[in-house]
Amino acid sequence: MSTNLQITNINTWGFDFSSPLTISGPCSAESEKQVVETAMALSKPGIDILRAGIWKPRTRPNAFEGVGSKGLKWLQTAKKLTGIPVAVEVANENHVKECLQNNIDFIWIGARTTVNPFAVQEIAEALRGTDIPVFVKNPINPDLELWIGALERLNQVGITKLVAIHRGFSTYEYSEFRNKPNWDIPLELKRTFPKLSIICDPSHICGNRKSIQSISQKAMDLAFDGLMIESHIDPTKALSDSQQQLTPSSLEKLLSNLIYRKTSTDNPELNSQLERLRKVIDSIDADILDNLSERMKIVNEIAHHKKLNNITILQQERWNQIINNALDIGSSKNLSDDSILGLFKIIHRESIRLQNEVMNSNEKELEELLSIKVK
Ligand code: PEP
Ligand code: MN
């Protein structure tokens, strides 16, 4: 389904944002002291937006579920003392109303809310007629359409100050990440809506402190527009997400260690060199597509034989053999197992689709095709 989003560029919102945009602050507001001290300490690295969760969506009940509305006043105090504008997560109509009444500058929709179109619609209705900027986290499941749907629901009530936050996706199987990044999803969002800013939340992707630096660097290298990183004046005592929060001084180190690369260059020599190399890539890509098309012609022929001889589309042993073969060749050519597996799954899916088309096509047509081949 094609769509277009009306986006007001982040640099015209009337704030003095740096590039990349940096958002930091505690997972949860816990006390006025904690919020104010964290905010004051964050003045040093010079962040753009102070974040804090007031109402916390927790996986299990009876965990700390946030301090509620009284925390909004603490954020106002922190803002008054530091001049840093503030952002809060909302999950329903009441949260929105309270944020609007308490001069919260930005709101964000959490991953557990983006996943629910009813909740997003309720939030959108509560926002109708306002122009508060809204940051939309990806849904917990890797579903780009759902993410786009949430942005559209907000856009339809007139919210154009929109930013997407990539915080990774939940998986059942073991992963080194708390939430797997699946970078192709935010990149596809960016490709679909080039004007939409997308920032990365490495804290919720990593779930630990040690990988936040490398994930932040990766986001910068993939030309993300900013970072949202959780920080706490004393992370070990945090009431939520204590494993992943940084101290303000570690955040400062992290930001100063990041290498900010440009998305393009005006060096003519380098540009012509890149252009030459890109032409080679274009021609290799054309060869890959030629080869793929040749492969699919053979698949088509095989499908006809299978159909006439009543053989299933899938022969498990053959599929295993294809994969193992590809992995062997791939590893000798320095291609990662993950990429080879991903690539061959896509090729195989297309082969199955084609074979299915052939095997369910009209019998007569099939025989005609085969007899032409025999001639
Ligand atoms: C958060 O940012 O504190 C939060 C709850 O994140 P997410 O919605 O990404 O889980
Ligand atoms: Mn958190």
Tab-separated table of C-alpha atoms and ligand atoms in Angstrom:
chain	number	residue	atom	x	y	z
A	1	MET	CA	0.000	0.000	0.000
A	2	SER	CA	1.637	3.246	-1.042
A	3	THR	CA	1.348	6.311	1.108
A	4	ASN	CA	2.913	9.644	1.717
A	5	LEU	CA	3.668	11.321	5.013
A	6	GLN	CA	3.583	15.074	5.513
A	7	ILE	CA	6.710	15.747	7.516
A	8	THR	CA	7.846	18.994	9.139
A	9	ASN	CA	11.627	18.872	9.205
A	10	ILE	CA	13.103	18.587	12.680
A	11	ASN	CA	15.313	21.658	12.112
A	12	THR	CA	12.246	23.896	11.719
A	13	TRP	CA	10.628	22.926	15.043
A	14	GLY	CA	12.126	25.965	16.749
A	15	PHE	CA	14.677	24.142	18.921
A	16	ASP	CA	18.409	24.484	18.632
A	17	PHE	CA	19.087	20.815	17.891
A	18	SER	CA	22.521	19.472	17.175
A	19	SER	CA	23.162	16.977	14.449
A	20	PRO	CA	22.977	14.112	15.191
A	21	LEU	CA	20.117	14.706	17.625
A	22	THR	CA	20.866	13.332	21.100
A	23	ILE	CA	18.174	12.328	23.571
A	24	SER	CA	19.108	11.000	26.973
A	25	GLY	CA	17.794	10.580	30.489
A	26	PRO	CA	16.583	7.827	32.747
A	27	CYS	CA	14.483	4.872	31.697
A	28	SER	CA	12.126	5.951	34.508
A	29	ALA	CA	11.733	9.085	36.564
A	30	GLU	CA	12.148	7.764	40.128
A	31	SER	CA	12.465	10.854	42.320
A	32	GLU	CA	12.813	14.573	41.831
A	33	LYS	CA	16.437	14.352	42.981
A	34	GLN	CA	17.300	11.590	40.511
A	35	VAL	CA	15.667	13.427	37.573
A	36	VAL	CA	17.236	16.795	38.407
A	37	GLU	CA	20.711	15.401	39.142
A	38	THR	CA	20.707	13.323	35.964
A	39	ALA	CA	19.551	16.327	33.916
A	40	MET	CA	22.205	18.617	35.446
A	41	ALA	CA	24.930	16.070	34.750
A	42	LEU	CA	23.650	15.684	31.199
A	43	SER	CA	24.152	19.420	30.586
A	44	LYS	CA	27.860	18.659	30.240
A	45	PRO	CA	27.674	16.425	27.144
A	46	GLY	CA	25.068	18.918	25.906
A	47	ILE	CA	22.144	16.714	24.948
A	48	ASP	CA	19.187	18.060	22.927
A	49	ILE	CA	16.270	16.420	24.759
A	50	LEU	CA	15.854	14.998	28.257
A	51	ARG	CA	13.795	11.789	28.340
A	52	ALA	CA	12.153	10.021	31.284
A	53	GLY	CA	9.430	7.392	31.536
A	54	ILE	CA	6.584	8.363	33.891
A	55	TRP	CA	4.178	5.526	33.104
A	56	LYS	CA	6.195	2.370	32.474
A	57	PRO	CA	4.915	-0.534	30.387
A	58	ARG	CA	6.390	-3.553	32.205
A	59	THR	CA	6.386	-7.123	30.979
A	60	ARG	CA	5.138	-8.536	34.307
A	61	PRO	CA	2.808	-6.898	36.834
A	62	ASN	CA	4.091	-5.814	40.243
A	63	ALA	CA	7.336	-4.494	38.791
A	64	PHE	CA	7.945	-0.771	39.192
A	65	GLU	CA	5.336	0.788	36.895
A	66	GLY	CA	6.473	4.388	37.023
A	67	VAL	CA	5.800	7.259	39.390
A	68	GLY	CA	2.850	8.594	37.384
A	69	SER	CA	1.803	12.218	36.872
A	70	LYS	CA	3.825	13.680	39.752
A	71	GLY	CA	6.968	12.962	37.719
A	72	LEU	CA	5.828	15.488	35.105
A	73	LYS	CA	6.509	18.286	37.617
A	74	TRP	CA	10.029	16.931	38.236
A	75	LEU	CA	10.683	17.134	34.504
A	76	GLN	CA	9.467	20.736	34.473
A	77	THR	CA	11.904	21.529	37.295
A	78	ALA	CA	14.756	19.823	35.440
A	79	LYS	CA	13.890	21.808	32.323
A	80	LYS	CA	13.799	25.069	34.263
A	81	LEU	CA	17.227	24.372	35.765
A	82	THR	CA	18.974	23.133	32.630
A	83	GLY	CA	17.039	24.626	29.716
A	84	ILE	CA	16.843	21.167	28.133
A	85	PRO	CA	13.399	20.395	26.618
A	86	VAL	CA	11.709	17.213	27.837
A	87	ALA	CA	10.111	14.064	26.393
A	88	VAL	CA	7.778	11.497	27.965
A	89	GLU	CA	6.292	8.208	26.764
A	90	VAL	CA	2.509	8.093	26.319
A	91	ALA	CA	0.369	5.002	25.926
A	92	ASN	CA	-3.194	6.335	26.137
A	93	GLU	CA	-5.424	9.396	25.898
A	94	ASN	CA	-4.953	10.383	29.552
A	95	HIS	CA	-1.183	10.332	29.298
A	96	VAL	CA	-1.434	12.686	26.301
A	97	LYS	CA	-3.740	15.071	28.171
A	98	GLU	CA	-1.448	15.179	31.194
A	99	CYS	CA	1.613	15.820	29.043
A	100	LEU	CA	-0.145	18.641	27.187
A	101	GLN	CA	-1.283	20.211	30.483
A	102	ASN	CA	2.225	19.992	31.934
A	103	ASN	CA	4.136	21.616	29.059
A	104	ILE	CA	5.954	18.492	28.005
A	105	ASP	CA	7.791	19.404	24.797
A	106	PHE	CA	7.796	16.031	23.037
A	107	ILE	CA	6.060	12.729	23.473
A	108	TRP	CA	7.052	9.308	22.292
A	109	ILE	CA	5.037	6.192	21.638
A	110	GLY	CA	6.671	3.039	23.003
A	111	ALA	CA	7.191	-0.234	21.168
A	112	ARG	CA	4.431	-1.983	23.131
A	113	THR	CA	1.962	0.710	22.056
A	114	THR	CA	2.955	1.097	18.395
A	115	VAL	CA	2.021	-2.553	18.025
A	116	ASN	CA	-1.633	-1.777	18.876
A	117	PRO	CA	-3.606	0.222	16.270
A	118	PHE	CA	-6.451	0.895	18.763
A	119	ALA	CA	-4.055	2.485	21.247
A	120	VAL	CA	-2.281	4.496	18.555
A	121	GLN	CA	-5.626	5.739	17.194
A	122	GLU	CA	-6.707	6.773	20.703
A	123	ILE	CA	-3.471	8.718	21.159
A	124	ALA	CA	-3.849	10.281	17.719
A	125	GLU	CA	-7.413	11.446	18.512
A	126	ALA	CA	-6.195	13.015	21.756
A	127	LEU	CA	-3.554	14.886	19.751
A	128	ARG	CA	-5.919	16.268	17.115
A	129	GLY	CA	-5.551	20.049	16.902
A	130	THR	CA	-2.132	20.132	18.638
A	131	ASP	CA	1.254	20.231	16.996
A	132	ILE	CA	3.408	18.639	19.663
A	133	PRO	CA	6.224	16.592	18.067
A	134	VAL	CA	5.776	12.832	18.368
A	135	PHE	CA	8.520	10.213	18.258
A	136	VAL	CA	7.289	6.778	17.248
A	137	LYS	CA	9.224	3.682	18.283
A	138	ASN	CA	9.090	0.621	16.081
A	139	PRO	CA	6.568	-2.050	17.134
A	140	ILE	CA	8.041	-4.930	19.152
A	141	ASN	CA	7.518	-7.341	16.259
A	142	PRO	CA	9.441	-6.816	13.009
A	143	ASP	CA	6.489	-5.412	11.047
A	144	LEU	CA	7.295	-2.329	9.009
A	145	GLU	CA	3.648	-1.854	7.985
A	146	LEU	CA	2.594	-1.513	11.622
A	147	TRP	CA	5.283	1.120	12.198
A	148	ILE	CA	4.178	3.014	9.083
A	149	GLY	CA	0.537	2.596	10.173
A	150	ALA	CA	1.223	4.354	13.482
A	151	LEU	CA	2.961	7.244	11.684
A	152	GLU	CA	0.021	7.493	9.289
A	153	ARG	CA	-2.570	7.526	12.092
A	154	LEU	CA	-0.753	10.500	13.667
A	155	ASN	CA	-0.320	12.215	10.330
A	156	GLN	CA	-4.030	11.845	9.597
A	157	VAL	CA	-4.950	13.935	12.660
A	158	GLY	CA	-2.524	16.649	11.550
A	159	ILE	CA	0.681	15.738	13.403
A	160	THR	CA	3.530	16.449	10.976
A	161	LYS	CA	6.354	16.815	13.490
A	162	LEU	CA	7.179	13.129	13.425
A	163	VAL	CA	10.373	11.173	14.048
A	164	ALA	CA	10.804	7.394	14.047
A	165	ILE	CA	12.843	5.617	16.729
A	166	HIS	CA	14.475	2.296	15.936
A	167	ARG	CA	14.737	0.249	19.176
A	168	GLY	CA	15.038	-3.251	17.751
A	169	PHE	CA	12.621	-6.184	17.592
A	170	SER	CA	11.704	-8.908	19.991
A	171	THR	CA	12.664	-12.503	19.076
A	172	TYR	CA	11.920	-15.810	20.704
A	173	GLU	CA	15.185	-17.506	19.815
A	174	TYR	CA	18.458	-16.641	21.548
A	175	SER	CA	20.034	-13.416	20.391
A	176	GLU	CA	23.029	-11.461	21.610
A	177	PHE	CA	20.676	-8.455	21.627
A	178	ARG	CA	17.802	-7.693	23.941
A	179	ASN	CA	15.958	-6.599	20.799
A	180	LYS	CA	17.399	-7.599	17.452
A	181	PRO	CA	18.223	-4.573	15.292
A	182	ASN	CA	17.058	-5.950	11.872
A	183	TRP	CA	18.624	-2.860	10.302
A	184	ASP	CA	16.944	-3.519	6.965
A	185	ILE	CA	13.569	-2.489	8.480
A	186	PRO	CA	14.486	1.088	9.522
A	187	LEU	CA	16.478	1.435	6.294
A	188	GLU	CA	13.398	0.460	4.300
A	189	LEU	CA	11.376	3.011	6.304
A	190	LYS	CA	13.957	5.644	5.376
A	191	ARG	CA	13.851	4.596	1.725
A	192	THR	CA	10.046	4.866	1.733
A	193	PHE	CA	9.947	8.253	3.505
A	194	PRO	CA	13.219	10.077	2.760
A	195	LYS	CA	12.048	13.195	4.660
A	196	LEU	CA	11.333	11.313	7.884
A	197	SER	CA	14.124	11.540	10.476
A	198	ILE	CA	14.988	8.230	12.111
A	199	ILE	CA	16.974	7.974	15.310
A	200	CYS	CA	18.340	4.864	16.977
A	201	ASP	CA	17.795	3.707	20.566
A	202	PRO	CA	20.823	1.463	21.180
A	203	SER	CA	19.913	1.046	24.882
A	204	HIS	CA	16.853	-1.103	24.182
A	205	ILE	CA	18.578	-2.900	21.298
A	206	CYS	CA	21.545	-3.931	23.464
A	207	GLY	CA	20.012	-4.422	26.900
A	208	ASN	CA	23.513	-4.002	28.329
A	209	ARG	CA	26.039	-1.194	28.582
A	210	LYS	CA	28.926	-2.773	26.748
A	211	SER	CA	27.542	-2.869	23.190
A	212	ILE	CA	25.922	0.571	23.168
A	213	GLN	CA	29.038	2.226	21.732
A	214	SER	CA	29.276	-0.095	18.732
A	215	ILE	CA	25.547	-0.041	17.988
A	216	SER	CA	25.560	3.767	18.205
A	217	GLN	CA	28.482	3.865	15.774
A	218	LYS	CA	26.672	1.523	13.426
A	219	ALA	CA	23.589	3.779	13.518
A	220	MET	CA	25.789	6.777	12.688
A	221	ASP	CA	27.420	4.864	9.830
A	222	LEU	CA	23.975	4.013	8.487
A	223	ALA	CA	23.192	7.765	8.487
A	224	PHE	CA	20.631	7.722	11.298
A	225	ASP	CA	19.642	11.221	12.383
A	226	GLY	CA	20.276	10.805	16.094
A	227	LEU	CA	20.397	8.646	19.194
A	228	MET	CA	18.209	8.050	22.229
A	229	ILE	CA	20.355	6.582	25.018
A	230	GLU	CA	19.184	5.896	28.575
A	231	SER	CA	21.224	7.429	31.386
A	232	HIS	CA	20.905	7.487	35.148
A	233	ILE	CA	22.876	9.236	37.841
A	234	ASP	CA	23.398	5.834	39.521
A	235	PRO	CA	22.461	3.062	37.043
A	236	THR	CA	23.088	0.182	39.457
A	237	LYS	CA	20.253	1.516	41.641
A	238	ALA	CA	17.831	2.146	38.757
A	239	LEU	CA	14.312	0.801	39.252
A	240	SER	CA	14.034	-0.263	35.610
A	241	ASP	CA	16.545	-1.252	32.920
A	242	SER	CA	19.476	-0.927	35.306
A	243	GLN	CA	21.684	-3.166	33.108
A	244	GLN	CA	21.603	-0.838	30.131
A	245	GLN	CA	21.662	2.688	31.554
A	246	LEU	CA	24.852	4.748	31.354
A	247	THR	CA	26.070	7.365	33.770
A	248	PRO	CA	26.019	10.864	32.265
A	249	SER	CA	29.826	10.830	32.183
A	250	SER	CA	29.925	7.494	30.280
A	251	LEU	CA	27.414	8.977	27.878
A	252	GLU	CA	29.730	11.927	27.377
A	253	LYS	CA	32.616	9.542	26.631
A	254	LEU	CA	30.486	7.516	24.261
A	255	LEU	CA	29.407	10.587	22.306
A	256	SER	CA	32.943	11.921	22.068
A	257	ASN	CA	34.227	8.524	20.860
A	258	LEU	CA	31.723	8.371	18.012
A	259	ILE	CA	33.055	8.986	14.550
A	260	TYR	CA	30.639	11.153	12.603
A	261	ARG	CA	30.979	10.460	8.920
A	262	LYS	CA	29.530	12.549	6.101
A	263	THR	CA	26.880	11.121	3.786
A	264	SER	CA	28.669	12.518	0.735
A	265	THR	CA	31.826	14.290	-0.334
A	266	ASP	CA	32.536	17.245	-2.628
A	267	ASN	CA	36.054	16.033	-3.412
A	268	PRO	CA	35.816	15.609	-7.222
A	269	GLU	CA	38.613	13.028	-7.399
A	270	LEU	CA	37.003	10.827	-4.762
A	271	ASN	CA	33.606	11.280	-6.385
A	272	SER	CA	34.863	10.115	-9.762
A	273	GLN	CA	36.601	7.152	-8.130
A	274	LEU	CA	33.363	6.214	-6.346
A	275	GLU	CA	31.440	6.630	-9.576
A	276	ARG	CA	33.828	4.272	-11.382
A	277	LEU	CA	33.515	1.635	-8.648
A	278	ARG	CA	29.728	2.012	-8.577
A	279	LYS	CA	29.587	1.357	-12.322
A	280	VAL	CA	31.417	-1.929	-11.702
A	281	ILE	CA	28.876	-2.770	-8.982
A	282	ASP	CA	25.986	-1.955	-11.336
A	283	SER	CA	27.373	-4.308	-13.934
A	284	ILE	CA	27.960	-7.094	-11.363
A	285	ASP	CA	24.358	-6.600	-10.136
A	286	ALA	CA	23.115	-6.940	-13.721
A	287	ASP	CA	25.104	-10.213	-14.006
A	288	ILE	CA	23.592	-11.470	-10.732
A	289	LEU	CA	20.108	-10.770	-12.103
A	290	ASP	CA	20.947	-12.465	-15.433
A	291	ASN	CA	22.192	-15.518	-13.546
A	292	LEU	CA	19.126	-15.517	-11.336
A	293	SER	CA	16.863	-15.409	-14.351
A	294	GLU	CA	18.792	-18.321	-15.960
A	295	ARG	CA	18.467	-20.237	-12.693
A	296	MET	CA	14.717	-19.670	-12.626
A	297	LYS	CA	14.381	-20.935	-16.230
A	298	ILE	CA	15.925	-24.233	-15.089
A	299	VAL	CA	13.650	-24.267	-12.036
A	300	ASN	CA	10.739	-23.873	-14.415
A	301	GLU	CA	11.867	-26.868	-16.452
A	302	ILE	CA	12.331	-28.979	-13.331
A	303	ALA	CA	8.868	-27.981	-12.154
A	304	HIS	CA	7.329	-29.384	-15.328
A	305	HIS	CA	9.090	-32.730	-14.818
A	306	LYS	CA	8.019	-32.839	-11.179
A	307	LYS	CA	4.450	-32.077	-12.086
A	308	LEU	CA	4.266	-34.796	-14.748
A	309	ASN	CA	5.899	-37.344	-12.482
A	310	ASN	CA	4.033	-36.391	-9.321
A	311	ILE	CA	7.052	-35.343	-7.318
A	312	THR	CA	6.802	-32.828	-4.478
A	313	ILE	CA	8.190	-29.340	-4.918
A	314	LEU	CA	10.415	-29.701	-1.892
A	315	GLN	CA	12.980	-32.447	-1.455
A	316	GLN	CA	14.533	-31.771	1.918
A	317	GLU	CA	17.851	-33.470	1.095
A	318	ARG	CA	18.303	-31.428	-2.052
A	319	TRP	CA	17.558	-28.205	-0.174
A	320	ASN	CA	20.074	-29.122	2.545
A	321	GLN	CA	22.634	-29.882	-0.141
A	322	ILE	CA	22.084	-26.484	-1.827
A	323	ILE	CA	22.484	-24.645	1.460
A	324	ASN	CA	25.574	-26.584	2.567
A	325	ASN	CA	27.170	-26.123	-0.806
A	326	ALA	CA	26.499	-22.385	-0.745
A	327	LEU	CA	27.811	-22.074	2.827
A	328	ASP	CA	31.018	-23.921	1.869
A	329	ILE	CA	31.663	-21.764	-1.176
A	330	GLY	CA	30.602	-18.627	0.706
A	331	SER	CA	32.983	-19.175	3.608
A	332	SER	CA	35.908	-19.731	1.233
A	333	LYS	CA	35.024	-16.350	-0.310
A	334	ASN	CA	34.717	-14.488	2.974
A	335	LEU	CA	30.903	-14.214	2.850
A	336	SER	CA	29.137	-14.568	6.197
A	337	ASP	CA	26.937	-17.635	6.899
A	338	ASP	CA	24.087	-15.316	7.858
A	339	SER	CA	24.091	-13.487	4.543
A	340	ILE	CA	24.448	-16.683	2.497
A	341	LEU	CA	21.584	-18.269	4.403
A	342	GLY	CA	19.415	-15.170	3.994
A	343	LEU	CA	20.197	-14.897	0.291
A	344	PHE	CA	19.522	-18.567	-0.465
A	345	LYS	CA	16.296	-18.539	1.508
A	346	ILE	CA	15.058	-15.723	-0.726
A	347	ILE	CA	16.195	-17.552	-3.876
A	348	HIS	CA	14.562	-20.746	-2.671
A	349	ARG	CA	11.335	-18.925	-1.844
A	350	GLU	CA	11.205	-17.590	-5.398
A	351	SER	CA	11.920	-21.106	-6.777
A	352	ILE	CA	9.065	-22.534	-4.734
A	353	ARG	CA	6.736	-19.765	-5.840
A	354	LEU	CA	7.588	-20.453	-9.477
A	355	GLN	CA	7.260	-24.223	-9.134
A	356	ASN	CA	3.954	-23.815	-7.395
A	357	GLU	CA	2.721	-21.657	-10.250
A	358	VAL	CA	3.764	-24.278	-12.777
A	359	MET	CA	2.486	-27.258	-10.817
A	360	ASN	CA	-0.921	-25.732	-10.351
A	361	SER	CA	-1.253	-24.556	-13.928
A	362	ASN	CA	-3.416	-26.129	-16.542
A	363	GLU	CA	-2.297	-29.650	-17.572
A	364	LYS	CA	-2.733	-29.100	-21.317
A	365	GLU	CA	-0.674	-25.969	-21.297
A	366	LEU	CA	2.047	-27.917	-19.541
A	367	GLU	CA	2.159	-30.726	-22.058
A	368	GLU	CA	2.317	-28.240	-24.861
A	369	LEU	CA	5.249	-26.537	-23.210
A	370	LEU	CA	7.094	-29.832	-22.750
A	371	SER	CA	6.443	-31.031	-26.274
A	372	ILE	CA	7.853	-27.782	-27.609
A	373	LYS	CA	10.982	-28.436	-25.546
A	374	VAL	CA	11.363	-32.010	-26.870
A	375	LYS	CA	11.147	-30.791	-30.457
B	1	PEP	C1	11.667	3.222	27.069
B	1	PEP	O1	12.167	3.934	26.184
B	1	PEP	O2	11.856	3.380	28.270
B	1	PEP	C2	10.827	2.082	26.673
B	1	PEP	C3	9.901	1.569	27.436
B	1	PEP	O3	11.212	1.620	25.506
B	1	PEP	P1	10.530	0.611	24.464
B	1	PEP	O4	9.167	1.137	24.164
B	1	PEP	O5	11.486	0.728	23.312
B	1	PEP	O6	10.550	-0.751	25.091
B	2	MN	MN	13.961	1.510	29.375
